[in-house]
Short mmCIF file of C-alpha atoms and ligand atoms in Angstrom, two decimals:
data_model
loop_
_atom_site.label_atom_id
_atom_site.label_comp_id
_atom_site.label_asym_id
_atom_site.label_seq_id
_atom_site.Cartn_x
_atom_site.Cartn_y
_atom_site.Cartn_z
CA UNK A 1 28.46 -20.19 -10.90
CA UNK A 2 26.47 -18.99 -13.91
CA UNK A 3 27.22 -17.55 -16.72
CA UNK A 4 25.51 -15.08 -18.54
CA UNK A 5 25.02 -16.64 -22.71
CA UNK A 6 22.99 -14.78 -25.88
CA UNK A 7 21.06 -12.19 -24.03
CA UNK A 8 17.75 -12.52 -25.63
CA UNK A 9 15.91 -9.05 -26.47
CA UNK A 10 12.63 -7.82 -24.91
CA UNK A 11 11.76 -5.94 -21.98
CA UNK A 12 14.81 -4.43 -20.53
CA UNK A 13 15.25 -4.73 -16.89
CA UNK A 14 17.84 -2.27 -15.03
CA UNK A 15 18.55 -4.37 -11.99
CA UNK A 16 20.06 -2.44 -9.14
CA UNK A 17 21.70 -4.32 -5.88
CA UNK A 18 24.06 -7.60 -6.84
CA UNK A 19 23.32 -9.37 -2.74
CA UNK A 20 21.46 -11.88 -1.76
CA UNK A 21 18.16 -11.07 -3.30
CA UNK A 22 19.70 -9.84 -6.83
CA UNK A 23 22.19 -12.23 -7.58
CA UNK A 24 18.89 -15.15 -6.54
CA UNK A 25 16.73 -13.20 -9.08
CA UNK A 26 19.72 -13.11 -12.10
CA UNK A 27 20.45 -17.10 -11.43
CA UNK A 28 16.12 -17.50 -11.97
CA UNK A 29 16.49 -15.22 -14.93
CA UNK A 30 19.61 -16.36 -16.28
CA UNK A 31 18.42 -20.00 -15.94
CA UNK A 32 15.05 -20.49 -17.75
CA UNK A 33 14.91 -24.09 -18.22
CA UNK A 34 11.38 -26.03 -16.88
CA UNK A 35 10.28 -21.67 -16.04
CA UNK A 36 7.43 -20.07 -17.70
CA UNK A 37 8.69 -19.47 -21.56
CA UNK A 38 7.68 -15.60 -20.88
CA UNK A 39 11.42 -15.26 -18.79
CA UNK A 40 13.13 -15.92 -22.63
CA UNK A 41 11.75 -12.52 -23.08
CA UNK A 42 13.09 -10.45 -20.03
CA UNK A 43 16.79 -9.09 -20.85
CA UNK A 44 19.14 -7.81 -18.14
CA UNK A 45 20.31 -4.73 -19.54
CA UNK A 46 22.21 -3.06 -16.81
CA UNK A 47 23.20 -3.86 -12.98
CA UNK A 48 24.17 -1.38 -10.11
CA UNK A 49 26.20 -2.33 -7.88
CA UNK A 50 28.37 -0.21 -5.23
CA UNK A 51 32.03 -1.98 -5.44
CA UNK A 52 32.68 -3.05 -9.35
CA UNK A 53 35.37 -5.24 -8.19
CA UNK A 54 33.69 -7.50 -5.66
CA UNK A 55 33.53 -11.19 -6.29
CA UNK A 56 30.37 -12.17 -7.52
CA UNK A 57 28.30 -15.54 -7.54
CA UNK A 58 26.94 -14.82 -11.08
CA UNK A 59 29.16 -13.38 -13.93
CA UNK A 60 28.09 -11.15 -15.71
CA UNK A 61 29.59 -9.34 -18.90
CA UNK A 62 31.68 -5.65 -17.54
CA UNK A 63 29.71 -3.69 -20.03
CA UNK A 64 26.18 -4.71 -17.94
CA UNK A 65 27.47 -3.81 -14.55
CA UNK A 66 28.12 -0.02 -13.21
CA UNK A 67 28.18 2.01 -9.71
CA UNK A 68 26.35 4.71 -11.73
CA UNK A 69 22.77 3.59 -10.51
CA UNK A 70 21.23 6.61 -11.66
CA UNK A 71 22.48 6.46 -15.46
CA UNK A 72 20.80 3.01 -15.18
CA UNK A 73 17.11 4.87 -13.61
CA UNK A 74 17.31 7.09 -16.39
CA UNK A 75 18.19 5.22 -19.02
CA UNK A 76 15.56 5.24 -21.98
CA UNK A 77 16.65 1.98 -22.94
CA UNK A 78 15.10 0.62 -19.54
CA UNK A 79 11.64 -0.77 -19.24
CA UNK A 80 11.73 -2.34 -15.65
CA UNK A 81 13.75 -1.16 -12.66
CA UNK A 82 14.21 -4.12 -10.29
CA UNK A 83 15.40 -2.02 -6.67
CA UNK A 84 17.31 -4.83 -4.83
CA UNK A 85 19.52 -2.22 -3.07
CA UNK A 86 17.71 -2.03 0.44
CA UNK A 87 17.54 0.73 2.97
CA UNK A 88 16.25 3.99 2.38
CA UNK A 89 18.23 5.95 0.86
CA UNK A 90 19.25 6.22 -2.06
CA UNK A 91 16.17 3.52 -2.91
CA UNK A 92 13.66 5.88 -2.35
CA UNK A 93 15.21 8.78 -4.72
CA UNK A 94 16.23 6.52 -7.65
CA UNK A 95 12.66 4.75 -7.48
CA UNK A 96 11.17 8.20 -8.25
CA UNK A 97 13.55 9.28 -10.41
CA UNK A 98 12.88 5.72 -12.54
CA UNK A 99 9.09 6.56 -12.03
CA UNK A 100 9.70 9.88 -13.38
CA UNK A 101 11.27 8.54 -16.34
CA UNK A 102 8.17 6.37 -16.83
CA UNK A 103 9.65 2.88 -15.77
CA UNK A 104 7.79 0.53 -13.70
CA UNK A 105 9.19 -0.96 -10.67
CA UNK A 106 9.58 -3.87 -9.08
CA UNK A 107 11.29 -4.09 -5.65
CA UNK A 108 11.55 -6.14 -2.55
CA UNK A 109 12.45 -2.86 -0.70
CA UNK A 110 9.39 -2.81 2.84
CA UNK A 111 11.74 -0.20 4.41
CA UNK A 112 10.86 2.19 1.45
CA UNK A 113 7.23 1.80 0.65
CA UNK A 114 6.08 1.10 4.30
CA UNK A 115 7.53 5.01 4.71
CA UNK A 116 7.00 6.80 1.42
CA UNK A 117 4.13 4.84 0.07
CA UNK A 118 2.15 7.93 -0.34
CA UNK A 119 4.45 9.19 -2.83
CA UNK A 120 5.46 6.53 -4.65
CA UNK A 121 2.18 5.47 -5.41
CA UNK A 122 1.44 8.85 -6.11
CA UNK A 123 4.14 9.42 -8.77
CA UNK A 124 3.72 6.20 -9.90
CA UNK A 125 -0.29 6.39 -10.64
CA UNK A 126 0.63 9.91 -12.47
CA UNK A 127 3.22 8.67 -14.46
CA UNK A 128 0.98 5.30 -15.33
CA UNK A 129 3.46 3.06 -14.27
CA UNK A 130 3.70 0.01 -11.82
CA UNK A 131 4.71 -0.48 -8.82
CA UNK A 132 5.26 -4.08 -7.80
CA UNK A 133 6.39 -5.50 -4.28
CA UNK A 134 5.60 -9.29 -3.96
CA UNK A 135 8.96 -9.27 -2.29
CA UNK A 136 8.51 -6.84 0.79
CA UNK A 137 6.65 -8.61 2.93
CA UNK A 138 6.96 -13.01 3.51
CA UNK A 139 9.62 -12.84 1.13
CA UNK A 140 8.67 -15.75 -1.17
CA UNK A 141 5.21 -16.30 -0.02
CA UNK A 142 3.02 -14.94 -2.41
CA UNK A 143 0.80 -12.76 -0.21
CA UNK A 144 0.10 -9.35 -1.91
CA UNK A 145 -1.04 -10.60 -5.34
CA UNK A 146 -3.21 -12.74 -2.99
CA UNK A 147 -4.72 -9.67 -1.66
CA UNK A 148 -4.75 -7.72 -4.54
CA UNK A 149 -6.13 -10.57 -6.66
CA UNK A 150 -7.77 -13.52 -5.59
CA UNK A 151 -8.96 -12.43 -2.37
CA UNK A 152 -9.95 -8.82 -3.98
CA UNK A 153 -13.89 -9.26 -3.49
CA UNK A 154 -13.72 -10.26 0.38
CA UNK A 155 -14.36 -8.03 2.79
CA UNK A 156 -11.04 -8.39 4.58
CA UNK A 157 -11.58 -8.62 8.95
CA UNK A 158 -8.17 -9.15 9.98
CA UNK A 159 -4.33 -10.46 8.72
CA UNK A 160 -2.35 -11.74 11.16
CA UNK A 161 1.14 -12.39 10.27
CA UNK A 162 4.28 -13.96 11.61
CA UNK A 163 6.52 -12.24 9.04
CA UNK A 164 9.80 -11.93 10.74
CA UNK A 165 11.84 -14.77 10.63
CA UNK A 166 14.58 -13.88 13.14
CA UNK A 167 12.44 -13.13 15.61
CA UNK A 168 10.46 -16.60 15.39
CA UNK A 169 13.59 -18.38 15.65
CA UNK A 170 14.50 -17.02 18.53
CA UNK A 171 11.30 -17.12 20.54
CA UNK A 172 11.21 -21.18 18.45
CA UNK A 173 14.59 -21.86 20.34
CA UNK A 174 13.98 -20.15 24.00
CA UNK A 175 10.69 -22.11 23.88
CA UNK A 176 12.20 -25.50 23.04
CA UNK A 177 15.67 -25.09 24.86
CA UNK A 178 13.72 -23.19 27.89
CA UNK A 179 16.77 -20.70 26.99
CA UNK A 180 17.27 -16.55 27.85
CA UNK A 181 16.55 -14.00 24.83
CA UNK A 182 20.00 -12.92 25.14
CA UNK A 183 21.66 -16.30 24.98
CA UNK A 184 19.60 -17.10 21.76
CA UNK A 185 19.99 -14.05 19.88
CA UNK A 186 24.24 -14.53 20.56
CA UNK A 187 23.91 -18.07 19.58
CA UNK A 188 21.03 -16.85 16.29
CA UNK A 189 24.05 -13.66 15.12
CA UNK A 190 27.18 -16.30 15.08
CA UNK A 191 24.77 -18.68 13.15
CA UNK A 192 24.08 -15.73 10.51
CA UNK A 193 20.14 -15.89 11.50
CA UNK A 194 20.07 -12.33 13.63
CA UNK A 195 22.18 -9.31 12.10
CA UNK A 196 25.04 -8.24 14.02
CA UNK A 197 22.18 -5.02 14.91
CA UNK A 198 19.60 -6.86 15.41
CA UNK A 199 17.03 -3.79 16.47
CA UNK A 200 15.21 -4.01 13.31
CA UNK A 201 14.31 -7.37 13.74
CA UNK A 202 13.84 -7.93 17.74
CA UNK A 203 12.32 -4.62 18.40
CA UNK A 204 9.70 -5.01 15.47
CA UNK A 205 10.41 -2.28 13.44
CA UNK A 206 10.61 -5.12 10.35
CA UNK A 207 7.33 -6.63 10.93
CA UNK A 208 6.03 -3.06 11.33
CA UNK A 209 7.21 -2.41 7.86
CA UNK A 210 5.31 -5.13 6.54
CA UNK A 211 2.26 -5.07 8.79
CA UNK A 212 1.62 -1.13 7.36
CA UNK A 213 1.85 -2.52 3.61
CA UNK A 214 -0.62 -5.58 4.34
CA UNK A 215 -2.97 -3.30 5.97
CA UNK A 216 -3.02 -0.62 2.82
CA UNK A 217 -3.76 -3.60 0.44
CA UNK A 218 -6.49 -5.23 2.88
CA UNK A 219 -8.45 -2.43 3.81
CA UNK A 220 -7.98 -0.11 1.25
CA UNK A 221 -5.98 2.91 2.54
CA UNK A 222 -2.72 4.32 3.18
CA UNK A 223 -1.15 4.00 6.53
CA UNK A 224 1.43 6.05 8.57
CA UNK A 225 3.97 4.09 9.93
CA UNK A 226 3.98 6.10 12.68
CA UNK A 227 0.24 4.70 13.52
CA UNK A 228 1.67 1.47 13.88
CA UNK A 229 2.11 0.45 17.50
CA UNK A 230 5.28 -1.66 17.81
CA UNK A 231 6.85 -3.76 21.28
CA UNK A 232 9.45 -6.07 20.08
CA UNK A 233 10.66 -9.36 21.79
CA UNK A 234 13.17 -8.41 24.21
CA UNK A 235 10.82 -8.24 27.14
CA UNK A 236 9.78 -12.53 26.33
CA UNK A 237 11.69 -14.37 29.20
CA UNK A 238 11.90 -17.97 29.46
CA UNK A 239 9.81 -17.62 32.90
CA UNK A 240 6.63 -16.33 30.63
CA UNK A 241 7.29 -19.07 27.94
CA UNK A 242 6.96 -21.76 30.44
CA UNK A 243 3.66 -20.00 31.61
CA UNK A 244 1.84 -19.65 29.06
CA UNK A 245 2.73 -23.03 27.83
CA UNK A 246 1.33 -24.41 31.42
CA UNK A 247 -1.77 -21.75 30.38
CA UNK A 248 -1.79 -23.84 26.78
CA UNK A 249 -0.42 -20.95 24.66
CA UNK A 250 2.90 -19.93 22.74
CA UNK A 251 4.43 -16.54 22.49
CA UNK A 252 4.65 -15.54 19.20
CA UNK A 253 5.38 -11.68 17.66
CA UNK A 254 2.76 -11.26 15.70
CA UNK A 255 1.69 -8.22 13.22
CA UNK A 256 -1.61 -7.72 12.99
CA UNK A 257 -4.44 -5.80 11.46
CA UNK A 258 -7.96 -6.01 12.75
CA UNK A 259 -11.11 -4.46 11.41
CA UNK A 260 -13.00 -4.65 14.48
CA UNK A 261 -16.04 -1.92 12.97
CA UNK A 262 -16.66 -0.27 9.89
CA UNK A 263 -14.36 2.60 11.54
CA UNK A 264 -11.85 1.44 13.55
CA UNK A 265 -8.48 -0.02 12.41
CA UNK A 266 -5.96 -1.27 14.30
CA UNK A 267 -2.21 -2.32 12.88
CA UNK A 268 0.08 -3.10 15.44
CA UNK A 269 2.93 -5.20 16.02
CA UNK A 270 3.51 -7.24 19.82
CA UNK A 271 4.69 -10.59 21.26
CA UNK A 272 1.42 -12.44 21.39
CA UNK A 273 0.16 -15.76 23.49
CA UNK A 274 -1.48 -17.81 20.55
CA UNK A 275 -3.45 -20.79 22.23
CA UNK A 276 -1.77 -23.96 20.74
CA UNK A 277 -4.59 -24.99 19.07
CA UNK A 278 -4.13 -22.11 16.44
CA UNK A 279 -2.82 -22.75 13.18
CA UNK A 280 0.15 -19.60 13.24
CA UNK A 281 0.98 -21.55 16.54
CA UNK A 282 2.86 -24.07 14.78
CA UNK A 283 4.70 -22.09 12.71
CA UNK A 284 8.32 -22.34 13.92
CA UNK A 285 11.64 -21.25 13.16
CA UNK A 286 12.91 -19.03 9.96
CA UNK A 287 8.91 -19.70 8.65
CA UNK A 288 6.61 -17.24 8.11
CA UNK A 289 3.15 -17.34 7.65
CA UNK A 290 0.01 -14.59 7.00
CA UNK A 291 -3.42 -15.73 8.09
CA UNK A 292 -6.47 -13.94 6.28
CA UNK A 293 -9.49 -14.00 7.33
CA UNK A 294 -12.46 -12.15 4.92
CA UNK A 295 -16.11 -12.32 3.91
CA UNK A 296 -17.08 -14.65 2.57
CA UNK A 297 -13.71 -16.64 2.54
CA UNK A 298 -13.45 -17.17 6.22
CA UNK A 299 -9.73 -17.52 6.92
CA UNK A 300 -7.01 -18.79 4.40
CA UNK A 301 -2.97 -18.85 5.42
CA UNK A 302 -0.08 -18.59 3.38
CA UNK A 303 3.12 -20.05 4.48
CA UNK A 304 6.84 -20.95 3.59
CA UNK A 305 10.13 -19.19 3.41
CA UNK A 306 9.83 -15.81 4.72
CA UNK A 307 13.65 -14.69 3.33
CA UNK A 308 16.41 -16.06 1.51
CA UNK A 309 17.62 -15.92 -1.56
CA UNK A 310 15.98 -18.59 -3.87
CA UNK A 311 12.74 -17.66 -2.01
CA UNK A 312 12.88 -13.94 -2.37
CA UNK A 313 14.16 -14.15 -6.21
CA UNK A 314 10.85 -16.38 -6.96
CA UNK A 315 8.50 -13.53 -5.66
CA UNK A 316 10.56 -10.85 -7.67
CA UNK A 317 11.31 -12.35 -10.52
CA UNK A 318 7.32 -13.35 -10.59
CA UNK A 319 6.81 -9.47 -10.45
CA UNK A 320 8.82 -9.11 -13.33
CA UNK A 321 6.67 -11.90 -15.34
CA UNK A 322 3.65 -10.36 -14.27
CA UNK A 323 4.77 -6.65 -15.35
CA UNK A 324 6.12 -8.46 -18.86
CA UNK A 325 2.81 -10.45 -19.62
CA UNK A 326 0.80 -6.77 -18.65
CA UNK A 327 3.39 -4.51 -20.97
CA UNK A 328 2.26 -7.52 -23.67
CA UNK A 329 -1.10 -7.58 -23.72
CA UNK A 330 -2.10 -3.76 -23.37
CA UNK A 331 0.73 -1.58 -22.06
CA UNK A 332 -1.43 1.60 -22.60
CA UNK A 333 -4.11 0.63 -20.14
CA UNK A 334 -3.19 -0.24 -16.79
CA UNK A 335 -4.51 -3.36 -15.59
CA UNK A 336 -6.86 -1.94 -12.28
CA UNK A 337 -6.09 -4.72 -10.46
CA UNK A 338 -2.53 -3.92 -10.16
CA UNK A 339 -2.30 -0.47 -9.76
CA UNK A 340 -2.56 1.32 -6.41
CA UNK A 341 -6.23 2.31 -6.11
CA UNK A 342 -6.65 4.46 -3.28
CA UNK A 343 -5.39 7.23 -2.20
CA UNK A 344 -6.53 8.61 1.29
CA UNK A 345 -5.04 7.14 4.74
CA UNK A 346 -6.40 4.58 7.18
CA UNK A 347 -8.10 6.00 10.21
CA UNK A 348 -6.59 3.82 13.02
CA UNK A 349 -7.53 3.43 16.82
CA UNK A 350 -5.28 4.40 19.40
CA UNK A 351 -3.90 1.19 20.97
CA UNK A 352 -5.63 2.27 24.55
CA UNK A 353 -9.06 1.83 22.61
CA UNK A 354 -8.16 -2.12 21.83
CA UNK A 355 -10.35 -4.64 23.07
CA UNK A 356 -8.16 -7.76 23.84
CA UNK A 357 -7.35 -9.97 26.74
CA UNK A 358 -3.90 -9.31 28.61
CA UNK A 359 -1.45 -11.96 30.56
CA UNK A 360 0.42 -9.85 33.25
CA UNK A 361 3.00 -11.67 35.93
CA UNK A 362 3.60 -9.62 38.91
CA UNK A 363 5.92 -10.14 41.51
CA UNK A 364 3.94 -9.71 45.24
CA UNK A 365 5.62 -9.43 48.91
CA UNK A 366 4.11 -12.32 50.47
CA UNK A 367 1.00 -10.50 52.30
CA UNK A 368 -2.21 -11.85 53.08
CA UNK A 369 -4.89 -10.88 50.89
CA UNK A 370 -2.88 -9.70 47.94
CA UNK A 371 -5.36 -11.70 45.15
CA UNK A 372 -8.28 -9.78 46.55
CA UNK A 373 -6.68 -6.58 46.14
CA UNK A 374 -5.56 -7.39 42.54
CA UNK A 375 -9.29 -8.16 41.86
CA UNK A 376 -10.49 -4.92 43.88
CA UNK A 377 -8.33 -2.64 41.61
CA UNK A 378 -9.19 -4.36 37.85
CA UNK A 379 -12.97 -4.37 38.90
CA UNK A 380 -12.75 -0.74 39.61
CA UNK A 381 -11.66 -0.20 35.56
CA UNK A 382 -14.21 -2.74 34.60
CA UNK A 383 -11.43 -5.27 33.73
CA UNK A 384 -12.70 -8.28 34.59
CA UNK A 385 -10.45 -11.47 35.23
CA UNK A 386 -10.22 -15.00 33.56
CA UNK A 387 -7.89 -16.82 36.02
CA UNK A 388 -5.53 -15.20 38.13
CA UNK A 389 -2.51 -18.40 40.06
CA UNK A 390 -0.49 -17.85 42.32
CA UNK A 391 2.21 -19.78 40.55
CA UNK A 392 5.04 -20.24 42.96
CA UNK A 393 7.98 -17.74 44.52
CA UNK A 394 11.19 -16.17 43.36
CA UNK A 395 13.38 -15.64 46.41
CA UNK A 396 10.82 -13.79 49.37
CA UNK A 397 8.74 -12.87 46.05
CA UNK A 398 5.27 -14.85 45.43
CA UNK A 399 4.57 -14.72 41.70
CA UNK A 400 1.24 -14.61 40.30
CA UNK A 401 -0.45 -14.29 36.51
CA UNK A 402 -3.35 -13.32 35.36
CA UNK A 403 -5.34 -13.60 32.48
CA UNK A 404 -8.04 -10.85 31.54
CA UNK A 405 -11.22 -11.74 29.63
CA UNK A 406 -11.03 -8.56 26.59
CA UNK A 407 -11.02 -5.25 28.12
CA UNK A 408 -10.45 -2.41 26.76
CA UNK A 409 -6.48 -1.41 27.07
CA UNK A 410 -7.00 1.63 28.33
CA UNK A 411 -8.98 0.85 31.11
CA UNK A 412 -6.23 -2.41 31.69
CA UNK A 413 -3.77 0.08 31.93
CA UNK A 414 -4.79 2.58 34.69
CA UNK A 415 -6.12 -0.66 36.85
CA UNK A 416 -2.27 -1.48 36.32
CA UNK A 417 -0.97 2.12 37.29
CA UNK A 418 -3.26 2.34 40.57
CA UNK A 419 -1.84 -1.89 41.22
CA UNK A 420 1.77 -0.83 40.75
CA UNK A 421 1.26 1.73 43.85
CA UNK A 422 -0.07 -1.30 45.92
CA UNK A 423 2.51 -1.68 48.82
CA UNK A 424 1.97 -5.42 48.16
CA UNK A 425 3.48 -5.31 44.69
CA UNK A 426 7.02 -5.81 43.95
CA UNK A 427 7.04 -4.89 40.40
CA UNK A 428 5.35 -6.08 37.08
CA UNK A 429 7.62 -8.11 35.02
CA UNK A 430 5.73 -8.84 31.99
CA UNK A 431 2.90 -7.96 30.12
CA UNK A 432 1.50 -9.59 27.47
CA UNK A 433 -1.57 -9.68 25.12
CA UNK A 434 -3.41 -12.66 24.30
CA UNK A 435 -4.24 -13.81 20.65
P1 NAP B 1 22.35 -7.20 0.12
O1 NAP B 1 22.76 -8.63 0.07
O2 NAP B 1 22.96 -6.31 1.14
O3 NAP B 1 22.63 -6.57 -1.34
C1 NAP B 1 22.50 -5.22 -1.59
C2 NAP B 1 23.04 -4.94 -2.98
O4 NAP B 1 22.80 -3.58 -3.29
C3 NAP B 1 24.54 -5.16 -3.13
O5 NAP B 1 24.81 -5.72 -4.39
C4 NAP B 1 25.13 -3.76 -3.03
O6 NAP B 1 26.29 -3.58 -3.83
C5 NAP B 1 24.03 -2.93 -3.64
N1 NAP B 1 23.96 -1.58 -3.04
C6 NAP B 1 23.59 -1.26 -1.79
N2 NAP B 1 23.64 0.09 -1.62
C7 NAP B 1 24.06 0.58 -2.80
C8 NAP B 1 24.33 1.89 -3.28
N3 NAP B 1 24.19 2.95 -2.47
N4 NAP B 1 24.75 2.05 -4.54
C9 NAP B 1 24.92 0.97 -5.33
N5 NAP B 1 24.66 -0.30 -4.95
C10 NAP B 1 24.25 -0.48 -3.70
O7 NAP B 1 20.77 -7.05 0.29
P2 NAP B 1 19.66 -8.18 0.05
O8 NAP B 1 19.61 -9.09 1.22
O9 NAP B 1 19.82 -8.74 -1.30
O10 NAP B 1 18.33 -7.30 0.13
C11 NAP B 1 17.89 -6.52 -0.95
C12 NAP B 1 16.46 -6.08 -0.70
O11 NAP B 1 15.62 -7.23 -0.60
C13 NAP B 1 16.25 -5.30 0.60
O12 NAP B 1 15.27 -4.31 0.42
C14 NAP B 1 15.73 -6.38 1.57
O13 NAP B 1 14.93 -5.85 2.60
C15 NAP B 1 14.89 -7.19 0.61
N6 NAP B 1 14.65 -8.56 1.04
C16 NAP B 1 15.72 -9.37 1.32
C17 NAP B 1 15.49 -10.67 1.71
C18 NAP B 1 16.63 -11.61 1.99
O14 NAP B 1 16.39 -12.78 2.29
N7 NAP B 1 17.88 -11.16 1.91
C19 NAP B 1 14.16 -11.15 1.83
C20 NAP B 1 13.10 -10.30 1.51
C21 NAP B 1 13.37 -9.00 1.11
P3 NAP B 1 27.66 -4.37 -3.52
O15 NAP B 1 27.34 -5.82 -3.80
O16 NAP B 1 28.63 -3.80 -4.48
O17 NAP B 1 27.96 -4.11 -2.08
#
């Protein structure tokens, strides 16, 4: 339990949302002891909650704490809105409105600037305010001051993240326990590690979110989240982990953005086989991690606790630092390398123009000759094979993977439409691409 003492005076932070994340960030501010002597400087002016009378972790005077978020937004009193509230809306509306009123934000909120980034940034570069989201994506990994910052004179090839923690621990514990999906994500909601709705998370809407905001800071343009392809991991069945661990790979979901020429972009989110060998292999349970890889750096990770609340509170309340030291030292001119620099969209490919290699399992009727017509039907789309093993049977059903060499998906995909109508194939269970 802490208490709130003498509230020192300074900036004036309106912090709305008392959860997880907020009540993390008030304990860091609250408790500046061996922390950067700036933090005696930061004030907590007001709080927003929804329910006044909830028990709380942290105590805080009554005068501080209100359901009226929006007298807090348009306070004048207010230098810093902190938006720990979550969802859409109303975080989108009372971030503009607080922009509007010419306070700079910090928030941890990916579900609001992956979608309105366009005008938030917007509003914010007219009103000469920042807009700061260490938070949104790898929760307390520092990743977008990274980008931002010290990585800001590579040219940036690709960022490849595991940045979902739910859905690594589940594909962690089918791939150690040989378990189902469904048995893990029951056993991952009564342990509090999957929401009771877990779509967000398993169908990779979340690390779609977060994908679209690393790509804007790596390469330099907005995105639509609506360019983003996105397969979550319900498809992963313990069958294809044990393959593609025979095959020397794990399945991870993995968000990525490649550069692949100076024109074509792709962001896209998919359950991946990473060959073991590669470092965002070994990244297991709740962990996250976001490889880089840039000219001339070559590649660089970042690692560690992708959520909670002590983790979370460090990468927002070093936003809040950050915005202090800047309103310090010149808080007419905006520092350049914080402020949101570009303003026109990402081109990116369709995902039928990616070049990658592809796992597939089908299920055959046991027929004579069934390999050769597999090969007969990808060599007509110029998709040419790695290894293809017959790797045992399921029931009357002969079960064979292959592995592609890159191809282009599009041309994968109609050799897989003209297979399907083979009278030798049962049905194609899986479908995977490889890292
Ligand atoms: P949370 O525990 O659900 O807390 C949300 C807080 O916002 C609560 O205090 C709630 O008030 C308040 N709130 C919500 N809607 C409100 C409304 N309409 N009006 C007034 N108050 C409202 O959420 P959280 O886990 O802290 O997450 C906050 C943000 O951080 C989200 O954007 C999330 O994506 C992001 N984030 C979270 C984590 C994590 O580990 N939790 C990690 C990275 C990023 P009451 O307390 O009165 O209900």
């Amino acid at each position: 339990m802490v208490e709130i003492g003498a509230l020192s005076v300074g900036i004036k932070l309106g912090i709305l949302g008392l959860g997880t994340v907020g009540t993390g960030t008030v304990e860091v501010l609250l408790d500046g002891a061996g922390r950067h002597p700036l933090l005696s400087e930061v004030e907590i002016y007001r709080v927003g909650v929804r329910t006044l009378d909830k028990p709380r972790q942290v105590q805080l005077p009554d005068r501080l704490v209100t359901n009226d978020l929006e007298a807090i937004v348009t306070d004048p009193q207010v230098d810093i809105i902190v938006e720990l509230i979550g969802g859409v809306e109303p975080a989108r509306s009372l971030i503009l409105q607080a922009i509007q009123c010419g306070k700079h934000i910090v928030t941890a909120n990916k579900a609001v600037i992956s979608r309105f980034w366009d005008e938030i940034f917007t509003a914010a570069n007219k009103a000469g305010v920042y807009v700061m989201l260490e938070a949104a994506v790898g929760g307390g990994i520092p990743v977008i001051r990274p980008l931002k910052q010290s990585l800001n004179v590579n040219r940036i090839k690709t960022v490849i993240g595991i940045v979902n923690g739910t859905t690594n621990y589940i594909l962690t514990r089918m791939q150690r326990e040989g378990s189902n999906f469904d048995e893990v994500l029951a056993d991952a909601q009564s342990l509090g590690y999957a929401e009771a709705d877990p779509t967000a998370d398993v169908d990779g809407l979340d690390a779609a979110d977060k994908i679209a905001i690393l790509a804007s800071l790596a390469f330099d343009g907005r995105i639509k989240l609506e360019d983003v392809y996105c397969e979550g991991i319900r498809q992963v069945s313990k069958t294809d982990i044990a393959y593609a661990e025979k095959l020397g790979f794990v399945i991870k979901l993995l968000a990525i953005a490649k550069q692949d020429n100076d024109t074509s972009l792709s962001v896209r989110v998919h359950p991946t086989l990473v060959p073991r060998e590669h470092p965002l292999a070994n990244i297991n349970g709740v962990y996250n991690a976001i490889l880089v890889e840039g000219e001339p750096i070559g590649q660089v990770m970042f690692f560690g606790a992708g959520a909670g609340a002590g983790a979370t509170a460090s990468a927002v309340s070093s936003d809040i630092l950050n915005l202090v030291a800047e309103l310090k030292i010149s808080p007419q001119n905006p520092n350049p390398l914080l402020t949101c620099r570009f303003h026109s969209f990402s081109k990116i490919a369709p995902i039928e123009e990616l070049f990658t290699r592809f796992y597939a399992r089908f299920l055959t009727r046991d027929q004579p000759g069934v390999i050769g017509k597999l090969g007969t039907c990808f060599g007509e789309y110029d998709v040419s094979l790695e290894s293809v093993v017959q790797t045992g049977f399921q029931g009357e059903l002969a079960e064979i993977v292959v592995v592609t060499h890159n191809v282009r998906e599009g041309d994968f995909r109609q050799a897989l439409s003209q297979i399907e109508s083979l009278d030798a194939i049962d049905s194609i269970p899986s479908l995977f691409r490889v890292l």
